[in-house]
XYZ file of C-alpha atoms in Angstrom:
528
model
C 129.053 81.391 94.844
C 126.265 79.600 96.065
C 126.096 76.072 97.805
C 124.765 72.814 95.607
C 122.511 71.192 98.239
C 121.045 75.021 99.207
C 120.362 75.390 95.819
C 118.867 71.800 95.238
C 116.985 71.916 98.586
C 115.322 75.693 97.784
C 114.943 75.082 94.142
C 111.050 74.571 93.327
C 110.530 73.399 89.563
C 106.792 73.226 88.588
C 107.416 71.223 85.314
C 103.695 71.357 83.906
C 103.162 75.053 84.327
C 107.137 75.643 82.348
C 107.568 77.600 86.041
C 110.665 77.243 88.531
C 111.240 79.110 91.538
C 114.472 79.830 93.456
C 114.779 81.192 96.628
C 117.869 79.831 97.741
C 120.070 82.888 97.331
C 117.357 84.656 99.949
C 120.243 84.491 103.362
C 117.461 83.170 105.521
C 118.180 80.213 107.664
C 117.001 76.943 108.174
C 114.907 77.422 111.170
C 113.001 80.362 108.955
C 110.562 78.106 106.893
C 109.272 76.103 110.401
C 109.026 78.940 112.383
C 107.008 81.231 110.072
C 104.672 77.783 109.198
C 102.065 78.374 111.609
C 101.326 81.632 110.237
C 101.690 80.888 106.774
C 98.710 78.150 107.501
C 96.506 80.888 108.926
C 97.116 82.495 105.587
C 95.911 79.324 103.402
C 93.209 79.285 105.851
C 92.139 82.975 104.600
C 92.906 82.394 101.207
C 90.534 79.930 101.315
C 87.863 81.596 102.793
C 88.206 84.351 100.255
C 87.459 82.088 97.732
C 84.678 80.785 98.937
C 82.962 84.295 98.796
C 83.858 85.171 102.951
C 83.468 89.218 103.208
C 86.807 90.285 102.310
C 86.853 93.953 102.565
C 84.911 94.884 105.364
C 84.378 98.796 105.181
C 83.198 98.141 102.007
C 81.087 94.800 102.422
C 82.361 93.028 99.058
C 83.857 89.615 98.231
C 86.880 89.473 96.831
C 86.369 87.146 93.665
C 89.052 87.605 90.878
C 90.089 83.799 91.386
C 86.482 82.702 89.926
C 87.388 84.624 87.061
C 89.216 81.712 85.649
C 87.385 79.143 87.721
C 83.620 80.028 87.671
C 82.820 76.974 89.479
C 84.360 77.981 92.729
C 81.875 80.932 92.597
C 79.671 81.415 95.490
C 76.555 81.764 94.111
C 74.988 80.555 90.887
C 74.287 83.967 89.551
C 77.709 85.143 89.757
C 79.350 81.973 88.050
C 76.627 82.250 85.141
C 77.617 86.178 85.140
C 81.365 85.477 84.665
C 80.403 82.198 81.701
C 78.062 84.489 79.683
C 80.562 87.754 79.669
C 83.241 85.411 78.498
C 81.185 84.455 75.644
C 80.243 87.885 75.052
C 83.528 89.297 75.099
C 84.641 86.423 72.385
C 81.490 87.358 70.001
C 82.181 91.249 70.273
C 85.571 90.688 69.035
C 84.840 88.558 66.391
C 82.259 90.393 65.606
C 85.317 93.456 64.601
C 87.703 91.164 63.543
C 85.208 90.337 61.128
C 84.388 93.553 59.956
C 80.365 92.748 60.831
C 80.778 95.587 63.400
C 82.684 98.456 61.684
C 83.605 102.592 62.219
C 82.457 105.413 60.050
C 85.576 105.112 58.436
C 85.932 100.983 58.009
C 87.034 97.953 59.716
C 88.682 98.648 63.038
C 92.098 99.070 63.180
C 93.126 100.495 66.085
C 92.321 100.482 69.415
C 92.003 103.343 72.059
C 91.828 102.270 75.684
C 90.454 104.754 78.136
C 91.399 103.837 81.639
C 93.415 105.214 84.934
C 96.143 102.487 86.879
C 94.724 98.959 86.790
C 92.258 99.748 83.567
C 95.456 100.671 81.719
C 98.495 99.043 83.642
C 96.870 95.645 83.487
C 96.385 95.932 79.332
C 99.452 97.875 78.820
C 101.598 95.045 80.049
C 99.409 92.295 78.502
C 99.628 94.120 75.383
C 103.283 94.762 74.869
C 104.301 91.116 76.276
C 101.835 89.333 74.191
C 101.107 92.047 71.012
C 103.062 92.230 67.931
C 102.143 94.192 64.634
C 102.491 90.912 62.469
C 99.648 89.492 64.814
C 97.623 92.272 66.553
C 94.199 92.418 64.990
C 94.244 96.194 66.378
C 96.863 98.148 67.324
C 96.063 99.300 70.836
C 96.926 103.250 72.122
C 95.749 104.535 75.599
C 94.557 107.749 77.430
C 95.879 106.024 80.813
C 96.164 109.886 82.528
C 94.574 113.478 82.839
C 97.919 115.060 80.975
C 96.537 116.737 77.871
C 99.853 117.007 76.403
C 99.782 112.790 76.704
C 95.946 113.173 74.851
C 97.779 115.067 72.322
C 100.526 112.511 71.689
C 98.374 109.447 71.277
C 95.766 111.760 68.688
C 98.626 112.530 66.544
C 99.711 109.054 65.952
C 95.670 108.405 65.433
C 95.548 111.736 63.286
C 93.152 110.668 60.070
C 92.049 107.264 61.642
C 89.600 107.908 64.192
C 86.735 106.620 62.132
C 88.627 102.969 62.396
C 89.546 103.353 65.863
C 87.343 101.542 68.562
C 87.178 103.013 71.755
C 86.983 101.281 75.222
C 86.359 103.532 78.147
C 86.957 101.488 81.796
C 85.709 102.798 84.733
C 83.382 101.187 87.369
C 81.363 104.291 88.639
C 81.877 106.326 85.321
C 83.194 108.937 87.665
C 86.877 108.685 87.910
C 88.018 112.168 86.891
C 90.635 111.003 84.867
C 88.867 108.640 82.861
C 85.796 110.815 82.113
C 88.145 113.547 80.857
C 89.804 111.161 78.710
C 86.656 110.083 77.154
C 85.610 113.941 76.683
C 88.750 114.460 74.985
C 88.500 111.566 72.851
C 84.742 112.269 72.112
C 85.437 115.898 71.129
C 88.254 114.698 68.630
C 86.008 112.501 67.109
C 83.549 115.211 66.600
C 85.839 117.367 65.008
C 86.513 115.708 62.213
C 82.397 114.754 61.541
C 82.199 111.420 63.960
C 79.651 109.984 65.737
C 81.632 109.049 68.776
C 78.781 106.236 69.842
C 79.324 104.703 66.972
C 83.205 103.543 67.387
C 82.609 103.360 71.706
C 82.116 100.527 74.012
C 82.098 100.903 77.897
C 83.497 98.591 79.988
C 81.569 99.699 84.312
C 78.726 98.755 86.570
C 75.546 97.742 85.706
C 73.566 101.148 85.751
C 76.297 102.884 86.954
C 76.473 106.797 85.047
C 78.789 105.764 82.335
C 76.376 102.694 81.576
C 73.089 104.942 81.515
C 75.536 107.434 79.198
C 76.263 104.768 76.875
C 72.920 103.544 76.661
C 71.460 107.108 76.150
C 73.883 107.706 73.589
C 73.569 104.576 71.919
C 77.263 102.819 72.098
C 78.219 100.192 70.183
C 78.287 97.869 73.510
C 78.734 97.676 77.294
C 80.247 95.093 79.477
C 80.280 94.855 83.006
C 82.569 95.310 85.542
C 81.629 93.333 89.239
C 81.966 95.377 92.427
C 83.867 92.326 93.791
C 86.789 92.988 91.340
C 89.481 95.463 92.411
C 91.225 97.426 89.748
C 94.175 96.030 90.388
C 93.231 92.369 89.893
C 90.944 92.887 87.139
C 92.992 92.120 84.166
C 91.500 88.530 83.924
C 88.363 90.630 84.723
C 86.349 92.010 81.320
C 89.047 95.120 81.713
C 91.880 92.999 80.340
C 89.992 90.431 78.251
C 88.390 92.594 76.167
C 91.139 94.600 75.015
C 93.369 91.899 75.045
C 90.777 89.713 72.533
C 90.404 92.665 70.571
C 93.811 92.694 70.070
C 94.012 89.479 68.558
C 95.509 87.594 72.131
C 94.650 84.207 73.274
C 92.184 85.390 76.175
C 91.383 81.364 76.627
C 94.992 80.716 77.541
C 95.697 83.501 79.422
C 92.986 81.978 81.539
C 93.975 78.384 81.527
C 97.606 79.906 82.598
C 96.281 81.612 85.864
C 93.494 78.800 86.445
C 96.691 76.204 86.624
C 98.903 78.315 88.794
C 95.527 78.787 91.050
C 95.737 74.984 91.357
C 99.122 74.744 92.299
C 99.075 77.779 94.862
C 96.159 76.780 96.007
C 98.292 73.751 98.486
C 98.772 73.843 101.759
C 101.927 72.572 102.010
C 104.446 75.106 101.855
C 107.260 73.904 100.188
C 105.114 73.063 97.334
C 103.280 76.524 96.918
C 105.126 79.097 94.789
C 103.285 81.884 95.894
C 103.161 80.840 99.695
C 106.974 80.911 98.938
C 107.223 84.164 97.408
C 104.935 86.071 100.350
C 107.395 84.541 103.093
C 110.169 85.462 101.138
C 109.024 89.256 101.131
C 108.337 88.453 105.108
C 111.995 87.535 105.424
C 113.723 90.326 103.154
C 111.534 92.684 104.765
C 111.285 91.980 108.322
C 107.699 91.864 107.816
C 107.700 95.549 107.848
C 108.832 96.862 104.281
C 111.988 97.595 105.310
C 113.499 97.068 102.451
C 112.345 97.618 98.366
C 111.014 94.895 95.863
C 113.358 95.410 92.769
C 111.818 93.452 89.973
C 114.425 92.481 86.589
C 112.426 90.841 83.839
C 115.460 89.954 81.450
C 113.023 90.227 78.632
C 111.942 93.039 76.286
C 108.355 91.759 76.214
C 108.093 91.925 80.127
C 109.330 95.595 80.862
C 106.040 96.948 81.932
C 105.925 93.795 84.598
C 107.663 96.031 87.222
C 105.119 99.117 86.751
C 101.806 96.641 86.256
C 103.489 95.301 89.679
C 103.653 98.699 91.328
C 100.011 98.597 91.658
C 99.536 95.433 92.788
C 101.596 95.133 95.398
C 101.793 98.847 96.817
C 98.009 99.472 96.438
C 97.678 96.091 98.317
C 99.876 96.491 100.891
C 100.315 100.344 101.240
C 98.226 100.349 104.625
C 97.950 102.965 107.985
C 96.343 100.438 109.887
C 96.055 96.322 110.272
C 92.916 94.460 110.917
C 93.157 95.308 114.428
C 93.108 99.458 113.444
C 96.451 99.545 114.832
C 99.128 101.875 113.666
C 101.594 99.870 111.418
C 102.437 101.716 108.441
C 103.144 98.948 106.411
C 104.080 98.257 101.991
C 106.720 97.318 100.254
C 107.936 99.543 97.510
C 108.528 98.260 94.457
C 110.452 99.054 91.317
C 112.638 97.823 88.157
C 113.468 98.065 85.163
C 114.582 95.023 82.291
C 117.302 93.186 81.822
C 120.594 94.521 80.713
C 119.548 97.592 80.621
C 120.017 97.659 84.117
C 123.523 96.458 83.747
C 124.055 100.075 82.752
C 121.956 101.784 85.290
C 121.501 101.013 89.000
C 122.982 97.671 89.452
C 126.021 99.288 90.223
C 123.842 100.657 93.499
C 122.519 97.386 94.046
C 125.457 96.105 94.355
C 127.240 98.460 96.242
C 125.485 101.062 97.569
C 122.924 100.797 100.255
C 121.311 97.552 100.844
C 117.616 98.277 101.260
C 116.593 95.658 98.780
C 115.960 92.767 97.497
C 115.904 91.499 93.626
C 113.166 89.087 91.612
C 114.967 88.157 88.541
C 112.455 86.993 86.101
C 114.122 84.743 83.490
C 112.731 83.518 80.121
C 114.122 80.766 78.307
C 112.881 80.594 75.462
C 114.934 83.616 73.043
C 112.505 83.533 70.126
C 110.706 82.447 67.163
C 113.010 80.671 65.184
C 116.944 80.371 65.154
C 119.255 83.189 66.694
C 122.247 83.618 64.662
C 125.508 83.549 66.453
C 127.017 86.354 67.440
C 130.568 85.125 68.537
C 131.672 81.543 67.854
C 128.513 79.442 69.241
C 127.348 82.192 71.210
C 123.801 84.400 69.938
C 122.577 87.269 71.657
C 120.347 85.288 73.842
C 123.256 83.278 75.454
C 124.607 87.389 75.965
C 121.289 88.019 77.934
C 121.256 85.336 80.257
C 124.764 85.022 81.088
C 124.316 89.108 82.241
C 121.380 87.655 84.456
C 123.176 84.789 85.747
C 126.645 87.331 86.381
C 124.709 89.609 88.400
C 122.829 87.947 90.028
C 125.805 86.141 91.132
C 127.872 89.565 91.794
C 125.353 90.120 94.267
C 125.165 87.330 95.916
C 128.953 87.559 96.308
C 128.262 90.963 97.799
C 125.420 89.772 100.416
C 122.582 90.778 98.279
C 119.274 88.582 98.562
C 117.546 87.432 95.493
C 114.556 85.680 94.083
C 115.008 84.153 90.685
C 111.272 83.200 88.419
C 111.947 81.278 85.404
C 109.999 80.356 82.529
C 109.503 78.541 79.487
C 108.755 81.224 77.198
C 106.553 84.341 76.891
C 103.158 82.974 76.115
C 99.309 83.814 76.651
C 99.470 81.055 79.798
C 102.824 82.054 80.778
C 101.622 86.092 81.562
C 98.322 84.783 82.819
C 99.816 82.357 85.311
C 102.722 84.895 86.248
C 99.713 87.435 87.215
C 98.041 85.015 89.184
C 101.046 83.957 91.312
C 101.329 87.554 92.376
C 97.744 87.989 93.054
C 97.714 85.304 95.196
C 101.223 85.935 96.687
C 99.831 89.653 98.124
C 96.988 88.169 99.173
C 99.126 85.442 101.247
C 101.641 88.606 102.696
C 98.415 90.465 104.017
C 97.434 87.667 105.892
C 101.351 87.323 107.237
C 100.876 91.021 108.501
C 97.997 91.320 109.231
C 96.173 93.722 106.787
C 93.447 94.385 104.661
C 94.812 93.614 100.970
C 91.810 94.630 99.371
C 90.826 98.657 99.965
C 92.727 101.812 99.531
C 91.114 104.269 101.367
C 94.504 106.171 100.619
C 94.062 106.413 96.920
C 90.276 107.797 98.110
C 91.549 110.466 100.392
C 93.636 111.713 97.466
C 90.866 111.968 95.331
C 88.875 113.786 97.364
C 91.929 116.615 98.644
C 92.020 116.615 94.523
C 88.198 117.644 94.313
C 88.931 120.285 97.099
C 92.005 121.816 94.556
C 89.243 122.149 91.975
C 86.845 123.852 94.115
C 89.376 126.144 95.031
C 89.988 127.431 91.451
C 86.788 127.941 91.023
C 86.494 130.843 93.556
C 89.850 131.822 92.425
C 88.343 132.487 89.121
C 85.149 133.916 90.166
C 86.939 136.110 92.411
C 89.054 137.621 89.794
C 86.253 137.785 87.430
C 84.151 139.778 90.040
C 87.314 141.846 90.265
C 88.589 142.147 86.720
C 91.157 144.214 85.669
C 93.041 144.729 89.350
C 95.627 143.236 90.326
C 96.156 141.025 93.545
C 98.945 139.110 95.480
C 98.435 135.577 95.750
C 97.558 135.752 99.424
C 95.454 138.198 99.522
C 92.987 136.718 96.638
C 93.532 132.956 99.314
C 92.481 136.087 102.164
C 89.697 137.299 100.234
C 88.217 133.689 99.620
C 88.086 132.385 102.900
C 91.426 129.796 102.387
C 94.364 131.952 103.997
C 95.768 128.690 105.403
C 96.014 127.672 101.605
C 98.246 130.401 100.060
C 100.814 128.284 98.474
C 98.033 126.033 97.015
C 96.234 129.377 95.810
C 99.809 130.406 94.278
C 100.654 127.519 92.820
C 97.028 127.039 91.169
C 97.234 131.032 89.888
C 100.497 130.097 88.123
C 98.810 127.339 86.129
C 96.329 129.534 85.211
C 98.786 131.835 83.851
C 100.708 129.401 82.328
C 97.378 128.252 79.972
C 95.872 131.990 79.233
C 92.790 130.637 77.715
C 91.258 131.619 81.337
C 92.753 135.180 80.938
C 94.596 134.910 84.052
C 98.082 136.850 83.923
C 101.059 136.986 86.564
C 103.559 140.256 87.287
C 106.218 138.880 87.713
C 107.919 141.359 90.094
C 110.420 141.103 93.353
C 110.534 140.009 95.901
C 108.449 136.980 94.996
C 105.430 137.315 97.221
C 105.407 140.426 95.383
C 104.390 139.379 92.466
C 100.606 139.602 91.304
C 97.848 138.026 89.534
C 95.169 139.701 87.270
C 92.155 138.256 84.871
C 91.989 140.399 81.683
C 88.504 139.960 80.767
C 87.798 139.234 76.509
């Protein structure tokens, strides 16, 4: 069981924000906090050059700007501030302009909502929209495309099956050339078509200014576009246009998800450490981890309305902090991994691990307490089902402790508009504080790039696959001799595994022969 006075002394309670932090079941000592101090003021001294509109990301020469998203006067420049004032108004006029029914589909009013986006344009509204959506309240029930998985398209179509001309579509993507995306929005535009829709007519874009899916809205004459700022990453953008719209459109307090984040910006924004919940939370990590991700970010939300927080997380932090290389362009490897799941489920599930198996982690317990709307009835003798959930919380958190397991607890007042947006922006800011502690650019992925592009070399290979066979029709060839006869020999087993998806979908008229031994087998196209 934890000590009183630890508890008192590491206990931060932020009573205007409904926010409390405690970090005094983390095992570090006293000396931690004073040594790590100097360090932790370089990183308020980057934070707050950031703000001010310093170069952030470097091999891309952009500012990093989310935090004037809720603040526009801390903007650098008068055009960008005026930028992020009018597309708050026009986001608000858009949506009441549907709510009201003055904007409508070929088949009505809109009443659903399908979001077209790949990780932060979907994981960003995906957790807004379960935490803060309900179907007594949403003014449109939202779906997503969030992959390139047509069985996935298929799903989300048949629950949209004879609605499409009340469904509004809103396709994110800053260059208009993310594959995923784009084949989302072909999907979704040849449904629409199938059934006698204009697909214009129910679309709005959400990308660059004059970026290709801008020009293709404007050529074919969407309902709207809105822009999305090269100084906003995907994975802080949900207080960008990519959250707010869909989130307004939904019916949810975009104002107050705002005034949430702009307050916790406020508080995190101190330079005294004791006082800064995010400042805090990054030395934490520095601590559990050894400042070298040695050990995983476990995140338990003991509420149903927060189980995407751990996957919206994901992103964050492992895009963040996922790095080869520091600012220096030495070698370091660095991230934390993160994952989780909600509270009790994991009572049933890997807390038994947790507390017993390997201990390569460290838990955020993320408590709520408000249970609900209205009265709980009791479920034992002055017990409801709410006292159930946090007394699992409180037990195992506790059975870890007693079992040398660190942990964070997060507590608020209730799920709410400025709750979520003030949770976001303490993690935001919180990554952005770690970076600095190790040393690392928070801000690009050039990982997430280089996987792209070995993607756009997988395509290129089917291609000559395909033309190879179709120059060759009707004979049959081992995988390795069709990579042989293409120039990629030192690709077989991409060129294998590439013929058997062919195979597997014989609209391409690819076939395998199955035969043994396996390298035996061969691959033909029967031409229609």
């Amino acid at each position: 069981m934890m000590n009183w006075d630890r508890f008192k002394k590491y206990y931060l309670s932020i009573e205007q924000l409904g926010f409390s932090l405690d970090i005094s079941r983390m095992t570090f000592g006293d000396k931690f906090l004073d040594a790590m101090e100097p360090r932790m003021q370089r990183a308020f001294a980057n934070m707050d050059a950031l703000e001010k509109g310093s170069i952030a990301n470097p091999d891309e020469s952009r500012m990093v700007g989310h935090y004037w998203l809720r603040n526009p006067e801390l903007a650098p420049s008068l055009e960008i501030k005026t930028e992020i004032i009018e597309n708050l108004r026009h986001i608000k006029d858009f949506a009441k302009k549907i709510h009201s029914g003055e904007i409508k589909g070929e088949g009505g009013v809109f009443k659903n909502l399908l979001i077209i986006g790949i990780g932060g344009s979907a994981l960003g509204p995906q957790f807004v929209g379960q935490a803060l959506g309900s179907p007594k309240t949403d003014e449109l029930k939202p779906y997503f495309f969030d992959n390139t998985d047509p069985d996935g398209f298929d799903i989300v179509l048949e629950n949209l099956e004879g609605k499409l001309g009340q469904t509004l579509v809103v396709v994110i993507s800053k260059s208009g050339s993310t594959p995923e995306t784009r084949n989302g929005m072909i999907e979704a535009e040849k449904a629409y078509n199938k059934v006698g829709l204009n697909f214009g007519q129910h679309a709005v874009a959400i990308t660059g200014k004059n970026s290709k899916l801008d020009k293709f809205a404007k050529e074919n004459k969407w309902l709207d576009s809105f822009p999305l700022w090269d100084w906003v990453g995907g994975r802080t953008s949900e207080l960008a246009t990519v959250g707010l719209l869909p989130a307004a459109l939904q019916g949810i307090d975009i104002d107050e998800m705002l005034r949430g984040a702009k307050e916790m910006d406020k508080i995190t924004r101190s330079p005294i450490t004791e006082e800064n919940p995010a400042a805090l939370l990054a030395l934490m990590w520095y601590y559990a981890t050894g400042g070298t991700g040695a050990k995983d970010m476990v995140i338990l939300p003991y509420k149903e309305r927060l189980s995407l927080f751990s996957k919206y997380l994901q992103q964050l932090v492992m895009e963040s902090l996922g790095k080869e290389k520091d600012l220096s362009a030495q070698i370091v490897h660095q991230g934390i991994a993160v994952y989780g799941n909600k509270g009790s489920t994991d009572q049933h599930a890997y807390v038994q691990q947790l507390r017993e198996g390997v201990n390569n982690f460290f838990v955020t317990f993320i408590e709520v307490m408000k249970d609900r709307d209205g009265p709980s009835p009791e479920i034992d003798p002055q017990t409801t089902s709410g006292d159930y959930l946090q007394a699992f919380l409180l037990g195992t958190r506790d059975a870890l402790s007693d079992n040398g397991r660190d942990s964070i607890t997060i507590t608020i007042d209730k799920v709410s508009p400025y709750s979520v947006g003030a949770l976001i922006a303490l993690y935001e800011r919180a990554v952005g504080f770690y970076a600095s502690l190790i040393n690392i650019n928070a801000y690009h992925q050039p990982g997430v790039e280089a996987g792209k592009k070995a993607a756009a070399e997988v395509l290129e290979l089917k291609d000559k696959i395909l033309n190879y066979l179709r120059e060759n029709a009707d004979k049959e060839f081992q995988a390795i001799e069709i990579a042989k006869a293409i120039g990629s020999e030192d690709r077989g087993e991409i060129v294998y595994k590439i013929l058997e998806h062919l195979a597997s979908n014989s609209e391409k008229g690819v076939v395998k022969k199955l035969k043994k031994p396996f390298d035996q087998s061969t691959f033909e196209i029967l031409l229609k």
